[in-house]
Short mmCIF file of C-alpha atoms and ligand atoms in Angstrom, two decimals:
data_model
loop_
_atom_site.label_atom_id
_atom_site.label_comp_id
_atom_site.label_asym_id
_atom_site.label_seq_id
_atom_site.Cartn_x
_atom_site.Cartn_y
_atom_site.Cartn_z
CA UNK G 4 157.70 -21.82 119.43
CA UNK G 5 157.08 -24.56 117.02
CA UNK G 6 159.18 -24.17 114.13
CA UNK G 7 158.30 -27.16 110.92
CA UNK G 8 161.27 -28.40 109.65
CA UNK G 9 159.69 -29.69 106.79
CA UNK G 10 161.60 -32.32 104.23
CA UNK G 11 164.69 -34.09 105.21
CA UNK G 12 166.42 -32.10 106.63
CA UNK G 13 167.64 -34.24 109.84
CA UNK G 14 171.90 -34.21 108.79
CA UNK G 15 172.00 -30.06 108.97
CA UNK G 16 169.20 -30.71 112.14
CA UNK G 17 171.50 -32.30 113.70
CA UNK G 18 174.28 -30.00 113.20
CA UNK G 19 172.73 -27.41 114.97
CA UNK G 20 172.70 -25.94 118.09
CA UNK G 21 168.46 -25.36 118.98
CA UNK G 22 167.85 -23.12 121.27
CA UNK G 23 166.20 -24.30 123.94
CA UNK G 24 163.03 -22.34 123.47
CA UNK G 25 162.77 -23.72 119.93
CA UNK G 26 161.05 -26.92 119.76
CA UNK G 27 161.75 -28.45 116.45
CA UNK G 28 158.61 -31.00 114.70
CA UNK G 29 159.89 -32.32 111.46
CA UNK G 30 157.08 -32.70 108.72
CA UNK G 31 158.24 -35.40 105.87
CA UNK G 32 158.60 -34.55 102.15
CA UNK G 33 154.48 -34.43 100.48
CA UNK G 34 152.53 -35.00 104.36
CA UNK G 35 150.31 -32.20 104.96
CA UNK G 36 150.67 -29.41 107.52
CA UNK G 37 149.22 -30.27 110.33
CA UNK G 38 151.32 -28.13 113.34
CA UNK G 39 148.89 -24.88 113.03
CA UNK G 40 150.79 -23.70 115.82
CA UNK G 41 154.47 -23.40 114.35
CA UNK G 42 156.01 -19.55 113.70
CA UNK G 43 158.11 -20.76 111.17
CA UNK G 44 158.28 -23.38 108.66
CA UNK G 45 161.76 -24.67 106.47
CA UNK G 46 160.64 -25.36 103.58
CA UNK G 47 162.37 -27.36 100.24
CA UNK G 48 161.53 -26.00 96.70
CA UNK G 49 159.36 -29.10 96.75
CA UNK G 50 156.16 -28.08 99.15
CA UNK G 51 154.18 -25.47 97.82
CA UNK G 52 152.96 -22.50 99.85
CA UNK G 53 149.51 -21.07 99.21
CA UNK G 54 146.81 -19.40 100.60
CA UNK G 55 145.11 -23.35 101.55
CA UNK G 56 148.65 -24.36 103.21
CA UNK G 57 149.06 -20.52 104.82
CA UNK G 58 145.73 -21.22 106.25
CA UNK G 59 146.70 -24.16 108.04
CA UNK G 60 149.45 -22.18 109.44
CA UNK G 61 147.01 -19.21 111.64
CA UNK G 62 150.77 -18.20 113.95
CA UNK G 63 153.18 -18.38 110.72
CA UNK G 64 155.76 -15.46 111.01
CA UNK G 65 158.44 -16.39 108.62
CA UNK G 66 158.58 -18.91 106.18
CA UNK G 67 162.63 -19.83 104.97
CA UNK G 68 162.67 -21.16 101.53
CA UNK G 69 166.18 -23.84 101.17
CA UNK G 70 166.61 -22.11 97.93
CA UNK G 71 167.54 -19.65 95.46
CA UNK G 72 164.91 -20.10 94.38
CA UNK G 73 160.90 -19.16 95.39
CA UNK G 74 158.42 -19.92 92.89
CA UNK G 75 156.97 -22.75 95.56
CA UNK G 76 156.33 -20.05 97.32
CA UNK G 77 153.22 -17.70 97.05
CA UNK G 78 154.87 -14.32 98.07
CA UNK G 79 152.39 -11.83 98.00
CA UNK G 80 149.96 -14.11 99.72
CA UNK G 81 152.42 -14.09 102.02
CA UNK G 82 153.35 -10.33 102.41
CA UNK G 83 149.38 -9.50 102.88
CA UNK G 84 149.51 -11.94 105.68
CA UNK G 85 152.70 -10.42 107.08
CA UNK G 86 155.08 -13.47 106.57
CA UNK G 87 158.17 -12.98 106.44
CA UNK G 88 159.53 -15.14 103.09
CA UNK G 89 162.98 -15.82 102.89
CA UNK G 90 165.56 -17.87 101.17
CA UNK G 91 169.05 -18.78 100.16
CA UNK G 92 171.13 -16.54 97.89
CA UNK G 93 174.97 -16.39 97.72
CA UNK G 94 175.40 -19.88 99.23
CA UNK G 95 174.68 -21.60 96.60
CA UNK G 96 176.04 -19.74 93.68
CA UNK G 97 179.27 -21.65 93.24
CA UNK G 98 177.61 -24.51 92.85
CA UNK G 99 175.85 -24.00 90.66
CA UNK G 100 178.14 -22.47 88.01
CA UNK G 101 180.12 -25.39 88.56
CA UNK G 102 177.12 -27.67 87.23
CA UNK G 103 176.27 -25.24 84.35
CA UNK G 104 179.73 -25.72 83.18
CA UNK G 105 180.15 -29.28 83.99
CA UNK G 106 176.14 -29.59 81.35
CA UNK G 107 177.45 -27.45 79.02
CA UNK G 108 181.05 -29.37 78.34
CA UNK G 109 178.94 -32.40 78.74
CA UNK G 110 176.84 -31.98 76.34
CA UNK G 111 179.53 -30.41 73.89
CA UNK G 112 181.81 -33.03 74.43
CA UNK G 113 179.13 -35.86 74.80
CA UNK G 114 180.26 -37.28 78.23
CA UNK G 115 177.48 -39.55 78.51
CA UNK G 116 177.96 -41.18 75.32
CA UNK G 117 181.42 -41.55 75.71
CA UNK G 118 181.15 -42.75 78.90
CA UNK G 119 178.89 -45.57 78.14
CA UNK G 120 180.60 -46.86 75.24
CA UNK G 121 183.84 -46.81 77.69
CA UNK G 122 181.72 -48.31 80.76
CA UNK G 123 179.45 -50.66 78.05
CA UNK G 124 182.28 -52.97 76.31
CA UNK G 125 181.80 -52.65 73.02
CA UNK G 126 184.34 -49.75 72.77
CA UNK G 127 186.86 -51.10 69.96
CA UNK G 128 189.61 -48.68 70.12
CA UNK G 129 190.61 -44.64 69.16
CA UNK G 130 189.36 -43.78 66.33
CA UNK G 131 189.34 -40.19 64.76
CA UNK G 132 185.68 -39.66 64.54
CA UNK G 133 184.81 -41.26 67.41
CA UNK G 134 182.07 -38.90 69.36
CA UNK G 135 183.70 -35.49 68.11
CA UNK G 136 182.22 -32.60 69.64
CA UNK G 137 182.42 -29.45 69.78
CA UNK G 138 185.17 -27.09 71.11
CA UNK G 139 184.39 -23.54 73.30
CA UNK G 140 186.89 -21.17 71.74
CA UNK G 141 186.06 -17.95 70.40
CA UNK G 142 182.59 -18.98 70.60
CA UNK G 143 180.21 -17.13 72.34
CA UNK G 144 177.64 -17.57 75.74
CA UNK G 145 174.50 -16.51 76.37
CA UNK G 146 173.17 -16.05 79.31
CA UNK G 147 169.37 -14.99 80.19
CA UNK G 148 169.82 -13.32 83.32
CA UNK G 149 172.86 -11.48 85.01
CA UNK G 150 171.80 -11.98 88.57
CA UNK G 151 174.50 -13.92 90.89
CA UNK G 152 174.53 -17.55 88.80
CA UNK G 153 174.33 -15.77 85.51
CA UNK G 154 177.62 -13.57 87.04
CA UNK G 155 179.88 -16.61 88.13
CA UNK G 156 178.63 -18.73 85.44
CA UNK G 157 180.20 -15.98 82.76
CA UNK G 158 183.29 -16.00 85.66
CA UNK G 159 184.31 -19.32 84.17
CA UNK G 160 183.52 -18.29 80.87
CA UNK G 161 186.98 -16.59 79.55
CA UNK G 162 189.65 -19.98 81.20
CA UNK G 163 187.62 -21.47 78.28
CA UNK G 164 188.18 -18.56 75.57
CA UNK G 165 184.51 -17.36 75.73
CA UNK G 166 182.89 -14.46 74.62
CA UNK G 167 179.86 -13.21 76.64
CA UNK G 168 176.29 -11.91 75.64
CA UNK G 169 174.06 -11.19 77.58
CA UNK G 170 169.96 -10.48 78.37
CA UNK G 171 168.74 -9.54 81.68
CA UNK G 172 165.19 -6.72 81.77
CA UNK G 173 167.85 -4.51 83.59
CA UNK G 174 171.57 -3.59 82.25
CA UNK G 175 174.55 -4.04 84.71
CA UNK G 176 176.91 -1.48 83.54
CA UNK G 177 179.61 -1.78 86.41
CA UNK G 178 178.60 -5.31 85.49
CA UNK G 179 179.11 -5.54 81.55
CA UNK G 180 182.55 -3.15 82.12
CA UNK G 181 183.95 -5.49 84.65
CA UNK G 182 183.26 -8.64 82.79
CA UNK G 183 183.60 -7.85 79.39
CA UNK G 184 179.67 -9.10 78.30
CA UNK G 185 177.36 -7.74 75.99
CA UNK G 186 174.22 -7.15 76.05
CA UNK G 187 171.55 -7.71 73.22
CA UNK G 188 168.13 -8.05 72.78
CA UNK G 189 166.58 -11.59 73.50
CA UNK G 190 165.84 -12.44 69.80
CA UNK G 191 169.68 -11.02 69.12
CA UNK G 192 171.20 -13.06 72.00
CA UNK G 193 169.00 -15.98 70.85
CA UNK G 194 170.45 -16.03 67.32
CA UNK G 195 174.00 -15.18 68.36
CA UNK G 196 174.39 -17.82 71.27
CA UNK G 197 176.47 -21.10 71.05
CA UNK G 198 175.27 -21.69 74.27
CA UNK G 199 172.43 -20.09 75.26
CA UNK G 200 172.04 -20.84 79.31
CA UNK G 201 169.55 -20.48 81.92
CA UNK G 202 169.42 -17.94 85.31
CA UNK G 203 166.06 -16.46 85.74
CA UNK G 204 164.10 -16.82 88.30
CA UNK G 205 160.73 -18.73 87.49
CA UNK G 206 157.02 -15.97 87.36
CA UNK G 207 154.44 -14.86 84.99
CA UNK G 208 157.18 -13.25 82.68
CA UNK G 209 160.46 -16.00 82.64
CA UNK G 210 157.27 -19.28 82.13
CA UNK G 211 157.92 -20.30 78.88
CA UNK G 212 160.32 -17.24 77.70
CA UNK G 213 162.28 -20.77 75.53
CA UNK G 214 159.26 -21.74 73.60
CA UNK G 215 159.20 -22.80 69.88
CA UNK G 216 160.20 -19.30 68.68
CA UNK G 217 162.68 -18.75 70.79
CA UNK G 218 164.29 -21.77 70.09
CA UNK G 219 163.76 -21.94 66.14
CA UNK G 220 165.41 -18.49 66.15
CA UNK G 221 168.69 -20.31 67.87
CA UNK G 222 171.56 -21.71 65.60
CA UNK G 223 171.63 -25.01 64.77
CA UNK G 224 174.83 -25.67 66.74
CA UNK G 225 173.75 -23.79 69.49
CA UNK G 226 173.11 -25.89 72.88
CA UNK G 227 170.82 -25.41 75.51
CA UNK G 228 171.49 -25.65 78.60
CA UNK G 229 169.31 -25.23 81.48
CA UNK G 230 169.94 -24.98 85.37
CA UNK G 231 167.97 -22.25 86.56
CA UNK G 232 163.79 -23.81 86.65
CA UNK G 233 162.68 -25.94 84.47
CA UNK G 234 159.16 -23.99 83.81
CA UNK G 235 161.36 -21.60 81.78
CA UNK G 236 161.52 -23.76 79.01
CA UNK G 237 158.53 -25.51 77.22
CA UNK G 238 159.30 -28.91 76.87
CA UNK G 239 157.40 -30.46 74.20
CA UNK G 240 158.68 -27.08 71.52
CA UNK G 241 162.40 -28.57 73.17
CA UNK G 242 161.41 -32.12 72.12
CA UNK G 243 160.84 -31.22 68.69
CA UNK G 244 163.64 -28.94 68.54
CA UNK G 245 166.06 -31.66 69.51
CA UNK G 246 164.80 -34.01 67.23
CA UNK G 247 164.30 -31.75 64.31
CA UNK G 248 168.15 -30.51 65.00
CA UNK G 249 166.57 -27.43 64.83
CA UNK G 250 169.83 -27.07 67.71
CA UNK G 251 172.39 -28.88 68.61
CA UNK G 252 171.65 -30.41 72.08
CA UNK G 253 171.00 -29.14 75.88
CA UNK G 254 172.00 -30.60 79.21
CA UNK G 255 169.06 -30.17 81.51
CA UNK G 256 168.81 -29.93 85.36
CA UNK G 257 165.58 -28.86 85.86
CA UNK G 258 161.87 -30.25 84.58
CA UNK G 259 158.98 -28.15 84.47
CA UNK G 260 157.26 -30.84 86.48
CA UNK G 261 159.03 -32.54 89.33
CA UNK G 262 160.31 -35.68 89.57
CA UNK G 263 159.02 -35.95 85.62
CA UNK G 264 161.00 -36.03 83.04
CA UNK G 265 159.15 -36.56 78.99
CA UNK G 266 160.30 -39.72 77.96
CA UNK G 267 160.69 -38.43 74.19
CA UNK G 268 163.79 -36.25 76.40
CA UNK G 269 164.83 -39.43 77.94
CA UNK G 270 165.66 -41.52 74.43
CA UNK G 271 167.16 -38.49 73.00
CA UNK G 272 171.38 -38.73 72.41
CA UNK G 273 172.26 -35.01 72.35
CA UNK G 274 170.79 -34.31 76.32
CA UNK G 275 172.36 -34.47 79.48
CA UNK G 276 169.74 -35.42 81.91
CA UNK G 277 170.50 -34.39 85.53
CA UNK G 278 168.19 -34.05 88.38
CA UNK G 279 168.42 -30.83 89.80
CA UNK G 280 171.42 -30.93 91.96
CA UNK G 281 172.77 -27.65 90.85
CA UNK G 282 173.22 -27.08 94.30
CA UNK G 283 174.31 -30.62 95.59
CA UNK G 284 177.41 -30.01 97.05
CA UNK G 285 178.52 -30.44 100.75
CA UNK G 286 179.35 -26.85 101.10
CA UNK G 287 176.19 -25.39 98.94
CA UNK G 288 173.66 -27.29 100.83
CA UNK G 289 175.05 -26.79 104.28
CA UNK G 290 175.43 -23.03 103.65
CA UNK G 291 171.44 -23.13 102.60
CA UNK G 292 170.67 -25.01 106.19
CA UNK G 293 172.72 -22.31 107.86
CA UNK G 294 171.63 -19.14 106.32
CA UNK G 295 167.23 -20.91 106.17
CA UNK G 296 168.00 -21.55 110.02
CA UNK G 297 169.16 -18.27 110.88
CA UNK G 298 166.74 -16.70 109.05
CA UNK G 299 164.19 -18.57 111.06
CA UNK G 300 166.20 -17.48 114.42
CA UNK G 301 166.09 -14.35 113.51
CA UNK G 302 162.55 -13.84 112.49
CA UNK G 303 161.02 -15.26 115.27
CA UNK G 304 163.85 -13.02 117.55
CA UNK G 305 162.40 -10.21 116.64
CA UNK G 306 164.47 -9.25 113.79
CA UNK G 307 165.32 -8.48 110.42
CA UNK G 308 165.88 -11.62 108.51
CA UNK G 309 169.44 -11.87 106.93
CA UNK G 310 167.85 -12.64 103.18
CA UNK G 311 164.43 -11.20 102.75
CA UNK G 312 162.90 -11.79 99.44
CA UNK G 313 160.24 -9.38 97.58
C1 GLV O 402 167.94 -24.47 93.66
O1 GLV O 402 167.00 -25.30 92.76
C2 GLV O 402 167.71 -23.69 94.67
O2 GLV O 402 166.73 -22.96 94.15
O3 GLV O 402 168.15 -23.14 95.54
C1 GLV O 403 170.61 -16.63 92.70
O1 GLV O 403 171.97 -15.90 93.50
C2 GLV O 403 170.84 -15.74 91.27
O2 GLV O 403 170.71 -14.44 91.52
O3 GLV O 403 170.99 -16.15 90.14
#
């Protein structure tokens, strides 16, 4: 049985005991799908899998997405064809939450500007008003979404003395009780958040949820952080907001059209930009591989997937 491993995942594959009945075919990133006899594909979030691609894989039984987000896969189309789609929830939650805090701190304490000053040789010494940031204590962490990653980010908020508010379509009363998080209407959340962090999956209901209207509702001192999906934000509107001082700054790990990062964003001093590294820890990436591979082996062996979506 042929399993397509699409993308540079050999380091993980080398550490995997591949059962003798499985033949792995490596598909370089960006290369078109050719192995029509594959029963499974391990795919990265950079590979779009829609009707046209699935037409080339008539024997496919499982798409194991090497990511928790699966907006790159047409899940409805896969379902129609009886193809199981799986993702990698849980194993990257802590890594992504940690990176979210790294961005929050990097923006509020202006780490890239400080690092550039220190590294560049232009620093003339300690000064009372040099590189002043803003503290987190007593401020409101506003979360869009209440999934695993949002809740993991929230778990770290008390350590910084922050209060937690959130919006998601479904309220989570149990979590509210244990975390102290307060549910707010979306517009209200935008207006009260000092740090607004996005943790929604990307889909028709969330695309560009942070548009000009939303940005205008935010506090002038607020910071926007996005470690979820770039498509949640209208990037042109964000540039206008940052240039116009509608908000203090932004920390971004994801972009609407990766790997393109709008030039107008790249020149702004009040944004911290990272190249989609939310899950980039050794532990998380190994966990993602293990889970994706387990899903492949289970489904082609006739068992239920461990982490199916949809
Ligand atoms: C990464 O962005 C993921 O969805 O896992
Ligand atoms: C991801 O695991 C999420 O639910 O946020």
